[in-house]
mmCIF file of C-alpha atoms in Angstrom:
data_model
loop_
_atom_site.group_PDB
_atom_site.id
_atom_site.type_symbol
_atom_site.label_atom_id
_atom_site.label_comp_id
_atom_site.label_asym_id
_atom_site.label_seq_id
_atom_site.Cartn_x
_atom_site.Cartn_y
_atom_site.Cartn_z
ATOM 1 C CA MET A 28 -24.949 -11.067 -24.295
ATOM 2 C CA ALA A 29 -22.946 -13.161 -21.839
ATOM 3 C CA GLN A 30 -22.864 -12.050 -18.234
ATOM 4 C CA PHE A 31 -19.524 -11.412 -16.586
ATOM 5 C CA MET A 32 -18.858 -13.562 -13.546
ATOM 6 C CA PHE A 33 -15.794 -13.980 -11.370
ATOM 7 C CA ARG A 34 -14.663 -17.604 -11.407
ATOM 8 C CA TYR A 35 -11.865 -19.673 -10.019
ATOM 9 C CA PRO A 36 -10.815 -21.903 -12.925
ATOM 10 C CA ASP A 37 -9.447 -25.335 -12.120
ATOM 11 C CA GLY A 38 -7.831 -28.042 -14.214
ATOM 12 C CA VAL A 39 -5.202 -26.946 -16.728
ATOM 13 C CA ALA A 40 -6.256 -23.278 -16.508
ATOM 14 C CA GLY A 41 -5.925 -23.368 -12.712
ATOM 15 C CA VAL A 42 -2.445 -24.892 -12.952
ATOM 16 C CA ALA A 43 -1.485 -22.212 -15.502
ATOM 17 C CA LEU A 44 -2.636 -19.491 -13.107
ATOM 18 C CA LEU A 45 -0.688 -21.157 -10.289
ATOM 19 C CA LEU A 46 2.461 -21.109 -12.447
ATOM 20 C CA LEU A 47 1.844 -17.460 -13.362
ATOM 21 C CA ARG A 48 1.409 -16.562 -9.680
ATOM 22 C CA CYS A 49 4.642 -18.359 -8.715
ATOM 23 C CA SER A 50 6.660 -16.781 -11.527
ATOM 24 C CA ASP A 51 5.389 -13.320 -10.582
ATOM 25 C CA ALA A 52 6.266 -14.046 -6.955
ATOM 26 C CA LEU A 53 9.850 -14.920 -7.890
ATOM 27 C CA ILE A 54 10.302 -11.692 -9.808
ATOM 28 C CA ALA A 55 9.079 -9.615 -6.841
ATOM 29 C CA PHE A 56 12.423 -9.816 -5.022
ATOM 30 C CA PRO A 57 14.770 -8.406 -7.685
ATOM 31 C CA LEU A 58 12.172 -5.954 -8.948
ATOM 32 C CA ILE A 59 11.477 -4.327 -5.595
ATOM 33 C CA ALA A 60 15.187 -4.398 -4.719
ATOM 34 C CA ARG A 61 15.851 -2.245 -7.803
ATOM 35 C CA LEU A 62 13.460 0.506 -6.667
ATOM 36 C CA PRO A 63 15.082 3.680 -5.338
ATOM 37 C CA SER A 64 15.163 3.961 -1.560
ATOM 38 C CA HIS A 65 12.872 6.998 -1.431
ATOM 39 C CA PHE A 66 9.971 4.803 -2.642
ATOM 40 C CA LEU A 67 10.372 2.407 0.282
ATOM 41 C CA ILE A 68 10.399 2.666 4.044
ATOM 42 C CA ALA A 69 13.896 2.247 5.466
ATOM 43 C CA GLY A 70 14.718 -1.457 5.193
ATOM 44 C CA GLY A 71 11.193 -2.261 4.086
ATOM 45 C CA GLY A 72 12.050 -3.498 0.618
ATOM 46 C CA LEU A 73 12.697 -7.044 1.761
ATOM 47 C CA ILE A 74 9.564 -7.123 3.912
ATOM 48 C CA ILE A 75 7.424 -5.779 1.063
ATOM 49 C CA SER A 76 8.976 -8.323 -1.315
ATOM 50 C CA ILE A 77 8.254 -11.179 1.093
ATOM 51 C CA LEU A 78 4.643 -10.064 1.614
ATOM 52 C CA ILE A 79 3.946 -9.685 -2.095
ATOM 53 C CA ALA A 80 5.688 -12.968 -2.935
ATOM 54 C CA PHE A 81 3.745 -14.836 -0.242
ATOM 55 C CA ALA A 82 0.436 -13.287 -1.298
ATOM 56 C CA LEU A 83 1.040 -14.205 -4.928
ATOM 57 C CA SER A 84 2.324 -17.730 -4.356
ATOM 58 C CA ALA A 85 -0.395 -18.617 -1.838
ATOM 59 C CA GLY A 86 -3.147 -16.839 -3.748
ATOM 60 C CA LEU A 87 -4.152 -14.464 -0.960
ATOM 61 C CA ALA A 88 -5.379 -11.039 -2.141
ATOM 62 C CA THR A 89 -3.873 -11.953 -5.485
ATOM 63 C CA ARG A 90 -5.362 -9.141 -7.523
ATOM 64 C CA ALA A 91 -4.150 -6.435 -5.151
ATOM 65 C CA ALA A 92 -0.675 -7.968 -4.892
ATOM 66 C CA ALA A 93 -0.392 -8.307 -8.680
ATOM 67 C CA LEU A 94 -1.438 -4.686 -9.166
ATOM 68 C CA CYS A 95 1.092 -3.512 -6.563
ATOM 69 C CA LEU A 96 3.816 -5.466 -8.321
ATOM 70 C CA ALA A 97 2.761 -4.067 -11.712
ATOM 71 C CA MET A 98 2.957 -0.539 -10.276
ATOM 72 C CA ALA A 99 6.420 -1.262 -8.861
ATOM 73 C CA ALA A 100 7.467 -2.536 -12.289
ATOM 74 C CA GLY A 101 6.069 0.635 -13.848
ATOM 75 C CA ILE A 102 8.136 2.765 -11.487
ATOM 76 C CA ASP A 103 11.163 0.616 -12.247
ATOM 77 C CA ILE A 104 10.794 1.025 -16.000
ATOM 78 C CA ALA A 105 10.280 4.775 -15.676
ATOM 79 C CA LEU A 106 13.508 5.163 -13.700
ATOM 80 C CA ALA A 107 15.704 2.490 -15.304
ATOM 81 C CA ASN A 108 18.129 3.168 -18.132
ATOM 82 C CA GLU A 109 19.116 -0.445 -18.653
ATOM 83 C CA ASN A 110 18.401 -2.997 -21.348
ATOM 84 C CA LEU A 111 15.809 -4.770 -19.207
ATOM 85 C CA GLY A 112 12.989 -2.540 -20.430
ATOM 86 C CA LEU A 113 11.238 -5.150 -22.566
ATOM 87 C CA LEU A 114 11.515 -7.754 -19.825
ATOM 88 C CA VAL A 115 9.910 -5.406 -17.303
ATOM 89 C CA ILE A 116 7.160 -4.485 -19.776
ATOM 90 C CA ALA A 117 6.457 -8.200 -20.258
ATOM 91 C CA HIS A 118 6.300 -8.592 -16.480
ATOM 92 C CA ILE A 119 3.818 -5.720 -16.250
ATOM 93 C CA GLY A 120 1.669 -7.580 -18.789
ATOM 94 C CA GLY A 121 1.843 -10.773 -16.738
ATOM 95 C CA CYS A 122 0.901 -8.991 -13.522
ATOM 96 C CA THR A 123 -1.977 -7.211 -15.239
ATOM 97 C CA ALA A 124 -3.241 -10.487 -16.711
ATOM 98 C CA LEU A 125 -3.097 -12.084 -13.272
ATOM 99 C CA ALA A 126 -4.982 -9.154 -11.751
ATOM 100 C CA LEU A 127 -7.688 -9.448 -14.408
ATOM 101 C CA LEU A 128 -8.015 -13.247 -14.368
ATOM 102 C CA GLY A 129 -7.785 -13.810 -10.634
ATOM 103 C CA PRO A 130 -5.898 -16.443 -8.684
ATOM 104 C CA GLY A 131 -7.511 -19.665 -9.915
ATOM 105 C CA ALA A 132 -8.942 -22.597 -7.991
ATOM 106 C CA TYR A 133 -5.663 -23.528 -6.310
ATOM 107 C CA SER A 134 -5.478 -20.498 -4.029
ATOM 108 C CA ILE A 135 -6.492 -19.277 -0.602
ATOM 109 C CA ASP A 136 -8.891 -16.786 -2.220
ATOM 110 C CA ALA A 137 -10.779 -19.666 -3.837
ATOM 111 C CA LYS A 138 -11.014 -21.456 -0.493
ATOM 112 C CA LEU A 139 -12.210 -18.302 1.285
ATOM 113 C CA PHE A 140 -14.707 -17.091 -1.272
ATOM 114 C CA GLY A 141 -15.510 -20.322 -3.104
ATOM 115 C CA ARG A 142 -17.408 -20.743 -6.292
ATOM 116 C CA ARG A 143 -20.465 -18.655 -5.723
ATOM 117 C CA VAL A 144 -23.063 -17.738 -8.279
ATOM 118 C CA ILE A 145 -25.090 -14.644 -7.538
ATOM 119 C CA ARG A 146 -28.089 -14.178 -9.743
ATOM 120 C CA LEU A 147 -29.708 -10.807 -9.994
ATOM 121 C CA ASP A 148 -32.981 -11.509 -11.741
ATOM 122 C CA PRO A 149 -35.007 -8.407 -12.471
ATOM 123 C CA ARG A 150 -38.372 -8.356 -10.818
ATOM 124 C CA ALA A 151 -41.411 -7.965 -13.004
ATOM 125 C CA PRO A 152 -43.138 -4.611 -12.481
ATOM 126 C CA ASP A 153 -46.497 -6.288 -11.808
ATOM 127 C CA ARG A 154 -45.111 -8.407 -8.930
ATOM 128 C CA GLY A 155 -44.497 -5.499 -6.619
ATOM 129 C CA SER A 156 -42.709 -5.888 -3.331
ATOM 130 C CA ARG A 157 -43.305 -8.410 -0.609
ATOM 131 C CA SER A 158 -44.858 -6.608 2.293
#
């Protein structure tokens, strides 16, 4: 069975994740602007949109920002009565995919955390502990 490991893909996959991050960042502004005012702090919609868009486009705390944007899209679809329902559902899928895949190699997260491999090899019972 293959072991699961967080990676920061580069090459074509990294460029694809960069494009996905940038497209999600662009949608943050109109999506958060559509939220009712009781979900936001007074005048905070623009600030929240800027923070999420910057985090997504730069690749800083990408998974958290993508999940926040997916939740905002979920609130928007629950409250909206317009024909944009399928578009918002598709956006939720994109944000969820980004949260699951991670930011890619062309991000601040990749520079901060790097490509690390942590191996957890089980110790043999006869080896005991090092004392």
